[in-house]
PDB file of C-alpha atoms in Angstrom:
ATOM      1  CA  GLN A   1     -38.370 -38.170  -1.820  1.00  0.00           C
ATOM      2  CA  VAL A   2     -38.606 -35.850  -4.818  1.00  0.00           C
ATOM      3  CA  GLN A   3     -41.853 -34.013  -5.310  1.00  0.00           C
ATOM      4  CA  LEU A   4     -43.014 -32.151  -8.397  1.00  0.00           C
ATOM      5  CA  VAL A   5     -45.904 -29.718  -8.021  1.00  0.00           C
ATOM      6  CA  GLU A   6     -47.583 -28.268 -11.092  1.00  0.00           C
ATOM      7  CA  SER A   7     -49.646 -25.115 -11.142  1.00  0.00           C
ATOM      8  CA  GLY A   8     -51.025 -22.593 -13.579  1.00  0.00           C
ATOM      9  CA  GLY A   9     -53.696 -24.596 -15.344  1.00  0.00           C
ATOM     10  CA  GLY A  10     -57.114 -23.192 -16.050  1.00  0.00           C
ATOM     11  CA  LEU A  11     -59.808 -22.391 -18.567  1.00  0.00           C
ATOM     12  CA  VAL A  12     -58.917 -20.104 -21.471  1.00  0.00           C
ATOM     13  CA  GLN A  13     -60.312 -19.284 -24.882  1.00  0.00           C
ATOM     14  CA  ALA A  14     -58.704 -20.340 -28.132  1.00  0.00           C
ATOM     15  CA  GLY A  15     -55.854 -18.044 -29.084  1.00  0.00           C
ATOM     16  CA  GLU A  16     -55.018 -17.082 -25.517  1.00  0.00           C
ATOM     17  CA  SER A  17     -51.910 -17.919 -23.508  1.00  0.00           C
ATOM     18  CA  LEU A  18     -51.208 -19.788 -20.291  1.00  0.00           C
ATOM     19  CA  LYS A  19     -48.054 -20.473 -18.299  1.00  0.00           C
ATOM     20  CA  LEU A  20     -47.601 -23.664 -16.338  1.00  0.00           C
ATOM     21  CA  SER A  21     -45.094 -24.061 -13.518  1.00  0.00           C
ATOM     22  CA  CYS A  22     -43.487 -27.181 -12.085  1.00  0.00           C
ATOM     23  CA  ALA A  23     -41.747 -26.693  -8.758  1.00  0.00           C
ATOM     24  CA  ALA A  24     -39.323 -29.397  -7.655  1.00  0.00           C
ATOM     25  CA  SER A  25     -38.547 -30.152  -4.022  1.00  0.00           C
ATOM     26  CA  GLY A  26     -34.814 -30.126  -4.766  1.00  0.00           C
ATOM     27  CA  SER A  27     -32.326 -28.766  -7.239  1.00  0.00           C
ATOM     28  CA  ILE A  28     -33.498 -29.326 -10.794  1.00  0.00           C
ATOM     29  CA  PHE A  29     -29.925 -29.969 -11.851  1.00  0.00           C
ATOM     30  CA  MET A  30     -30.113 -33.392 -10.210  1.00  0.00           C
ATOM     31  CA  PHE A  31     -32.314 -34.358 -13.144  1.00  0.00           C
ATOM     32  CA  ASN A  32     -30.954 -35.300 -16.546  1.00  0.00           C
ATOM     33  CA  THR A  33     -34.174 -34.199 -18.196  1.00  0.00           C
ATOM     34  CA  MET A  34     -37.361 -32.448 -17.203  1.00  0.00           C
ATOM     35  CA  GLY A  35     -40.417 -32.235 -19.327  1.00  0.00           C
ATOM     36  CA  TRP A  36     -44.091 -31.715 -19.811  1.00  0.00           C
ATOM     37  CA  TYR A  37     -46.530 -34.368 -20.954  1.00  0.00           C
ATOM     38  CA  ARG A  38     -50.266 -34.224 -21.443  1.00  0.00           C
ATOM     39  CA  GLN A  39     -53.176 -36.614 -21.495  1.00  0.00           C
ATOM     40  CA  ALA A  40     -56.502 -35.824 -23.065  1.00  0.00           C
ATOM     41  CA  PRO A  41     -59.632 -37.836 -22.205  1.00  0.00           C
ATOM     42  CA  GLY A  42     -59.566 -41.221 -23.898  1.00  0.00           C
ATOM     43  CA  LYS A  43     -56.040 -40.737 -25.209  1.00  0.00           C
ATOM     44  CA  GLN A  44     -52.584 -41.851 -24.188  1.00  0.00           C
ATOM     45  CA  ARG A  45     -50.205 -39.571 -22.385  1.00  0.00           C
ATOM     46  CA  GLU A  46     -47.985 -37.790 -24.888  1.00  0.00           C
ATOM     47  CA  LEU A  47     -44.812 -35.765 -24.795  1.00  0.00           C
ATOM     48  CA  VAL A  48     -45.188 -32.013 -25.084  1.00  0.00           C
ATOM     49  CA  ALA A  49     -41.702 -30.669 -24.425  1.00  0.00           C
ATOM     50  CA  THR A  50     -38.461 -31.645 -22.708  1.00  0.00           C
ATOM     51  CA  LEU A  51     -35.432 -29.760 -21.435  1.00  0.00           C
ATOM     52  CA  THR A  52     -32.111 -31.400 -20.627  1.00  0.00           C
ATOM     53  CA  SER A  53     -29.702 -30.317 -17.925  1.00  0.00           C
ATOM     54  CA  GLY A  54     -27.477 -29.106 -20.751  1.00  0.00           C
ATOM     55  CA  GLY A  55     -30.201 -26.816 -22.021  1.00  0.00           C
ATOM     56  CA  PHE A  56     -31.350 -28.778 -25.067  1.00  0.00           C
ATOM     57  CA  THR A  57     -35.049 -28.653 -25.829  1.00  0.00           C
ATOM     58  CA  ASN A  58     -37.395 -30.918 -27.740  1.00  0.00           C
ATOM     59  CA  TYR A  59     -41.007 -30.266 -28.707  1.00  0.00           C
ATOM     60  CA  ALA A  60     -43.878 -32.249 -30.084  1.00  0.00           C
ATOM     61  CA  GLY A  61     -44.653 -31.187 -33.619  1.00  0.00           C
ATOM     62  CA  SER A  62     -48.147 -30.097 -32.636  1.00  0.00           C
ATOM     63  CA  VAL A  63     -46.832 -27.463 -30.213  1.00  0.00           C
ATOM     64  CA  LYS A  64     -43.602 -26.368 -31.878  1.00  0.00           C
ATOM     65  CA  GLY A  65     -43.575 -22.622 -32.332  1.00  0.00           C
ATOM     66  CA  ARG A  66     -46.405 -22.126 -29.839  1.00  0.00           C
ATOM     67  CA  PHE A  67     -45.035 -23.585 -26.592  1.00  0.00           C
ATOM     68  CA  THR A  68     -41.747 -22.847 -24.852  1.00  0.00           C
ATOM     69  CA  ILE A  69     -40.136 -24.812 -22.042  1.00  0.00           C
ATOM     70  CA  ALA A  70     -37.754 -22.972 -19.753  1.00  0.00           C
ATOM     71  CA  ARG A  71     -36.301 -23.197 -16.269  1.00  0.00           C
ATOM     72  CA  ASP A  72     -35.376 -21.013 -13.339  1.00  0.00           C
ATOM     73  CA  SER A  73     -32.721 -22.917 -11.426  1.00  0.00           C
ATOM     74  CA  ALA A  74     -32.795 -20.451  -8.539  1.00  0.00           C
ATOM     75  CA  LYS A  75     -36.449 -21.361  -7.986  1.00  0.00           C
ATOM     76  CA  ASN A  76     -36.050 -25.056  -8.880  1.00  0.00           C
ATOM     77  CA  THR A  77     -38.889 -24.543 -11.323  1.00  0.00           C
ATOM     78  CA  VAL A  78     -39.555 -25.498 -14.920  1.00  0.00           C
ATOM     79  CA  TYR A  79     -42.131 -23.606 -16.936  1.00  0.00           C
ATOM     80  CA  LEU A  80     -44.233 -24.246 -19.987  1.00  0.00           C
ATOM     81  CA  GLN A  81     -45.319 -21.067 -21.738  1.00  0.00           C
ATOM     82  CA  MET A  82     -48.236 -21.872 -24.002  1.00  0.00           C
ATOM     83  CA  SER A  83     -49.408 -19.426 -26.634  1.00  0.00           C
ATOM     84  CA  SER A  84     -52.004 -19.494 -29.402  1.00  0.00           C
ATOM     85  CA  LEU A  85     -53.829 -22.220 -27.550  1.00  0.00           C
ATOM     86  CA  LYS A  86     -56.213 -24.458 -29.440  1.00  0.00           C
ATOM     87  CA  PRO A  87     -59.123 -26.592 -28.218  1.00  0.00           C
ATOM     88  CA  GLU A  88     -57.056 -29.676 -29.039  1.00  0.00           C
ATOM     89  CA  ASP A  89     -54.537 -28.580 -26.402  1.00  0.00           C
ATOM     90  CA  THR A  90     -57.138 -29.404 -23.761  1.00  0.00           C
ATOM     91  CA  ALA A  91     -55.659 -32.028 -21.440  1.00  0.00           C
ATOM     92  CA  VAL A  92     -54.202 -32.707 -18.038  1.00  0.00           C
ATOM     93  CA  TYR A  93     -50.598 -31.537 -18.160  1.00  0.00           C
ATOM     94  CA  TYR A  94     -47.992 -33.429 -16.154  1.00  0.00           C
ATOM     95  CA  CYS A  95     -44.485 -32.461 -15.159  1.00  0.00           C
ATOM     96  CA  ASN A  96     -41.856 -35.170 -15.407  1.00  0.00           C
ATOM     97  CA  ALA A  97     -38.289 -35.408 -14.156  1.00  0.00           C
ATOM     98  CA  ARG A  98     -35.741 -38.096 -14.876  1.00  0.00           C
ATOM     99  CA  SER A  99     -32.568 -38.999 -13.002  1.00  0.00           C
ATOM    100  CA  ASN A 100     -31.903 -42.584 -11.961  1.00  0.00           C
ATOM    101  CA  TYR A 101     -35.626 -42.608 -11.345  1.00  0.00           C
ATOM    102  CA  LEU A 102     -38.645 -41.162 -13.075  1.00  0.00           C
ATOM    103  CA  TYR A 103     -40.824 -38.721 -11.183  1.00  0.00           C
ATOM    104  CA  TRP A 104     -44.248 -37.327 -12.038  1.00  0.00           C
ATOM    105  CA  GLY A 105     -46.297 -34.498 -10.700  1.00  0.00           C
ATOM    106  CA  GLN A 106     -49.995 -34.741  -9.964  1.00  0.00           C
ATOM    107  CA  GLY A 107     -51.080 -32.875 -13.082  1.00  0.00           C
ATOM    108  CA  THR A 108     -52.882 -29.636 -13.812  1.00  0.00           C
ATOM    109  CA  GLN A 109     -55.936 -29.267 -16.032  1.00  0.00           C
ATOM    110  CA  VAL A 110     -55.815 -27.036 -19.081  1.00  0.00           C
ATOM    111  CA  THR A 111     -59.071 -26.423 -20.899  1.00  0.00           C
ATOM    112  CA  VAL A 112     -59.231 -24.395 -24.109  1.00  0.00           C
ATOM    113  CA  SER A 113     -62.667 -23.361 -25.299  1.00  0.00           C
ATOM    114  CA  SER A 114     -63.440 -22.558 -28.916  1.00  0.00           C
TER     115      SER A 114
END
């Protein structure tokens, strides 16, 4: 059973940075794609960034240039470096991994105060 565990969320002020981590219970190369999604109160879950096993990245327009997704295969971990945070980035952030199945982490709260 694959497990994804997110960490690194917290409360920051607008303009500050935060780095989220998603640790997988197995090799991340078993996944075709890993990514980060977020869900703000009263809104649908939305894509933030994805990273394929081949190293291709994709970002939501609202975070492009501010967020970076990266991986450390030795640690079976995917990261989301978030910079220049805005109050509208406030949400629960979820890690996602796709192989023949779709896996989700439990989420980590990010709150950006103005």
